[in-house]
mmCIF file of C-alpha atoms in Angstrom:
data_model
loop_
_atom_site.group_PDB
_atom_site.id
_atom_site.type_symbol
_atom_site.label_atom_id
_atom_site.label_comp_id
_atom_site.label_asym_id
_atom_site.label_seq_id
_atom_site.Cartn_x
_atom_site.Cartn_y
_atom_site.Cartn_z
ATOM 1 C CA UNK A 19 -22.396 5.955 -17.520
ATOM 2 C CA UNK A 20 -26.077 8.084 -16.464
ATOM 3 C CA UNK A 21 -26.606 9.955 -14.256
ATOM 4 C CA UNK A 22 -25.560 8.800 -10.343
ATOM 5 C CA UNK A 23 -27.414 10.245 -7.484
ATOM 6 C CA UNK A 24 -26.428 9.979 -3.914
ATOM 7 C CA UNK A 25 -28.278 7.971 -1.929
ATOM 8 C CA UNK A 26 -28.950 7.978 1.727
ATOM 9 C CA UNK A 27 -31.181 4.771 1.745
ATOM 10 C CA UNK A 28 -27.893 2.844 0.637
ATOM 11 C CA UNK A 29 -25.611 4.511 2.869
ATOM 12 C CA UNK A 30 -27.472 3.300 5.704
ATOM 13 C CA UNK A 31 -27.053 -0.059 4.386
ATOM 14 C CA UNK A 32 -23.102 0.733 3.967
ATOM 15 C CA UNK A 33 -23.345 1.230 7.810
ATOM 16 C CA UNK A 34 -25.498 -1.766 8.837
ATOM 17 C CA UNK A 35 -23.498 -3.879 6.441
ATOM 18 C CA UNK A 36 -20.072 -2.330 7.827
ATOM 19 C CA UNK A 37 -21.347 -3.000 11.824
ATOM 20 C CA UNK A 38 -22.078 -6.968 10.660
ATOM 21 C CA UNK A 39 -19.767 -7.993 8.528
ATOM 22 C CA UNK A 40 -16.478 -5.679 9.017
ATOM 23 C CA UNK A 41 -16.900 -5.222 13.029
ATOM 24 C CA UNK A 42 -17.489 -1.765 11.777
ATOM 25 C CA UNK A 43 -13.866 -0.875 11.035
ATOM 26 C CA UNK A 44 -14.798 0.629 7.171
ATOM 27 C CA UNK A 45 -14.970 4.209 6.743
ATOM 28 C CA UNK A 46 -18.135 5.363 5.752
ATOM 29 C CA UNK A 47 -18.290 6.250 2.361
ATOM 30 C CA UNK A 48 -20.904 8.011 -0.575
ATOM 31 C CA UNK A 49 -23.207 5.441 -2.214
ATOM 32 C CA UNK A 50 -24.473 6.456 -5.384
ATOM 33 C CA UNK A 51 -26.755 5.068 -7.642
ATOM 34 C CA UNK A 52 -27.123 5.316 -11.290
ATOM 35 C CA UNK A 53 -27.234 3.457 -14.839
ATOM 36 C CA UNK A 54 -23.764 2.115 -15.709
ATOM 37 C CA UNK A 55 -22.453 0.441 -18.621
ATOM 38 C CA UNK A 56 -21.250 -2.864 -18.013
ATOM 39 C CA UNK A 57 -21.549 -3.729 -14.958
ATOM 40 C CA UNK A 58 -23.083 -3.900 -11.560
ATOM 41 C CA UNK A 59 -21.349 -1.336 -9.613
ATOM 42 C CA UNK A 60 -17.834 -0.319 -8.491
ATOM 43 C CA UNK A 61 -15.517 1.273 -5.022
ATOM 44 C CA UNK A 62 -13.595 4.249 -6.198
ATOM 45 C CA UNK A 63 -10.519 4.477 -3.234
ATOM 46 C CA UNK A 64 -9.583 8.012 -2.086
ATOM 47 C CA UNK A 65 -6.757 9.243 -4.421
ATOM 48 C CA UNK A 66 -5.451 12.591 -2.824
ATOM 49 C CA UNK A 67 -3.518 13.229 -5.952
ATOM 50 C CA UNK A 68 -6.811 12.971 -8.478
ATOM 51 C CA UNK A 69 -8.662 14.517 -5.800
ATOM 52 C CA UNK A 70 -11.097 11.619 -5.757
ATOM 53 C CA UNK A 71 -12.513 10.946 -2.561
ATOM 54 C CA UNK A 72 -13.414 7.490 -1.968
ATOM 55 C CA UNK A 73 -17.378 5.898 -3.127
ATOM 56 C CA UNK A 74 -19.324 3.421 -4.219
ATOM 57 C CA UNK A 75 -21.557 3.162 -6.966
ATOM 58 C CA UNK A 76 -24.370 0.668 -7.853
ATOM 59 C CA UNK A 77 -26.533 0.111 -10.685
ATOM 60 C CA UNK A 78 -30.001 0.870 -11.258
ATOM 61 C CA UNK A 79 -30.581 -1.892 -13.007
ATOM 62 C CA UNK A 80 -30.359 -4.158 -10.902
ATOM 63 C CA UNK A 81 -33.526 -5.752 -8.144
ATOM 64 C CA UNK A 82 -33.111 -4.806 -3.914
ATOM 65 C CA UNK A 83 -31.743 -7.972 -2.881
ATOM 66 C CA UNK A 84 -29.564 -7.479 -5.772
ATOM 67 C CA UNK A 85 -27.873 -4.324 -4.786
ATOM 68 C CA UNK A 86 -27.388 -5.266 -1.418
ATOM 69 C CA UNK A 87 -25.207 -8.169 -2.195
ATOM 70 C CA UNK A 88 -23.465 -6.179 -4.749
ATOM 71 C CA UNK A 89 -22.819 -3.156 -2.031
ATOM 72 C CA UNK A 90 -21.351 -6.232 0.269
ATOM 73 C CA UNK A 91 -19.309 -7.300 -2.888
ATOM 74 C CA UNK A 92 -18.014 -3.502 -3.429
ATOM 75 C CA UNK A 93 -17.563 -3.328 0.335
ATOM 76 C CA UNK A 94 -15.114 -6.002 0.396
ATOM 77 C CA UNK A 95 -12.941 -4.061 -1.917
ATOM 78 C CA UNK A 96 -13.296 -1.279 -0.106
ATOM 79 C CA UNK A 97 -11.936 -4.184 3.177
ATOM 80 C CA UNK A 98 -8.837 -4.347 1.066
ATOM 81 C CA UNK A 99 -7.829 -1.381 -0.961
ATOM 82 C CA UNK A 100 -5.385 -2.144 -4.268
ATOM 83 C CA UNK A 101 -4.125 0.516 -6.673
ATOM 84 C CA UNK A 102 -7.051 -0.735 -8.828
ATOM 85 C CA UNK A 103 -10.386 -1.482 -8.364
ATOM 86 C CA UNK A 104 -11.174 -4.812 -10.180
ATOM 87 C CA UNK A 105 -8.781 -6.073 -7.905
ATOM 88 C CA UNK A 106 -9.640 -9.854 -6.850
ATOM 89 C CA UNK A 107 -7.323 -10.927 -4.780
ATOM 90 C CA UNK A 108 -7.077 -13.566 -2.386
ATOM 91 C CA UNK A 109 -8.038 -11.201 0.832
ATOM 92 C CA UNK A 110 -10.798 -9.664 -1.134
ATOM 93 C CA UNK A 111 -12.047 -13.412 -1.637
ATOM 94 C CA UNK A 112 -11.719 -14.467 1.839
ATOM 95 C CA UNK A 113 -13.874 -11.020 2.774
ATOM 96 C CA UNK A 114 -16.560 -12.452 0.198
ATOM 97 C CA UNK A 115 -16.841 -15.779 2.067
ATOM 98 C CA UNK A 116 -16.895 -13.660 5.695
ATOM 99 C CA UNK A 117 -20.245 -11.710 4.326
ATOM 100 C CA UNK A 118 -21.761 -14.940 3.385
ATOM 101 C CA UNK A 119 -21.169 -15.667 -0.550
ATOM 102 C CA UNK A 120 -20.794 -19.125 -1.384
ATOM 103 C CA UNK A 121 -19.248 -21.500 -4.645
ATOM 104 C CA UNK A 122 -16.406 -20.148 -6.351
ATOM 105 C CA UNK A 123 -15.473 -16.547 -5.541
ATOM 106 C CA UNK A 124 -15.196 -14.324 -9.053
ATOM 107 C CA UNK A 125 -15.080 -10.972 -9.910
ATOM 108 C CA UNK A 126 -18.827 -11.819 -11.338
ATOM 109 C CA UNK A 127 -19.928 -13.129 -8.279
ATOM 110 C CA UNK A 128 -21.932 -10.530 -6.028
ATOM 111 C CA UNK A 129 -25.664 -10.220 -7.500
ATOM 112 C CA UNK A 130 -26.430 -13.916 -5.478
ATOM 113 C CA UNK A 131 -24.830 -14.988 -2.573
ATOM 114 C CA UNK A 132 -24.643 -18.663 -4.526
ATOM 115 C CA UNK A 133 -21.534 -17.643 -6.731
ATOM 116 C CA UNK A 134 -21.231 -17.500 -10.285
ATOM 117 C CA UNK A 135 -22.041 -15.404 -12.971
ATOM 118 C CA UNK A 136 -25.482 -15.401 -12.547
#
């Protein structure tokens, strides 16, 4: 993983996103951006005994529109927290199809609201 920088432009999003599409009941969290290996971007939950406070990260590589969806796909974990963060589970899904994404609901799914991998 690069280099991750905070950044306020996506944290606003976090908070517009969070008033739409989770009647504003997430905690507002850190969203960082930065080059990652691998993927898209990920939600780090608050772990009081690693002393991780909870964030989200997206990549750099990827377009606007592109980030956005994958900060609503990242958000959705954060709408139900697991021990694990590549969590997919059926409540996470149903919190994909409440912020709009469409076709079959996958861990890949997030860069397009149309589904799939792509």
């Amino acid at each position: 993983m690069g280099l991750i920088q905070l950044s306020r432009y996506w944290m606003d999003r976090h908070e517009d996103y969070n008033h739409e599409y989770f009647d504003g009941a997430l905690a507002a969290v850190p969203v960082y951006t930065g080059l990652l290996r691998g993927c898209w971007g990920y939600f780090v939950p608050t772990d009081m005994k690693e002393e991780k406070v909870a964030h989200i990260v997206l990549s750099t590589e990827l377009t606007h529109h592109q980030k956005g969806n994958i900060l609503l796909h990242e958000m959705c974990h954060q709408a139900t927290p697991q021990p694990h963060y590549h969590h997919h589970s059926p409540a996470w899904k149903r919190w994909m199809r409440r912020c709009g994404f469409k076709g079959r609901i996958t861990r890949y799914t997030g860069r397009y609201k149309s589904g799939g991998r792509a």
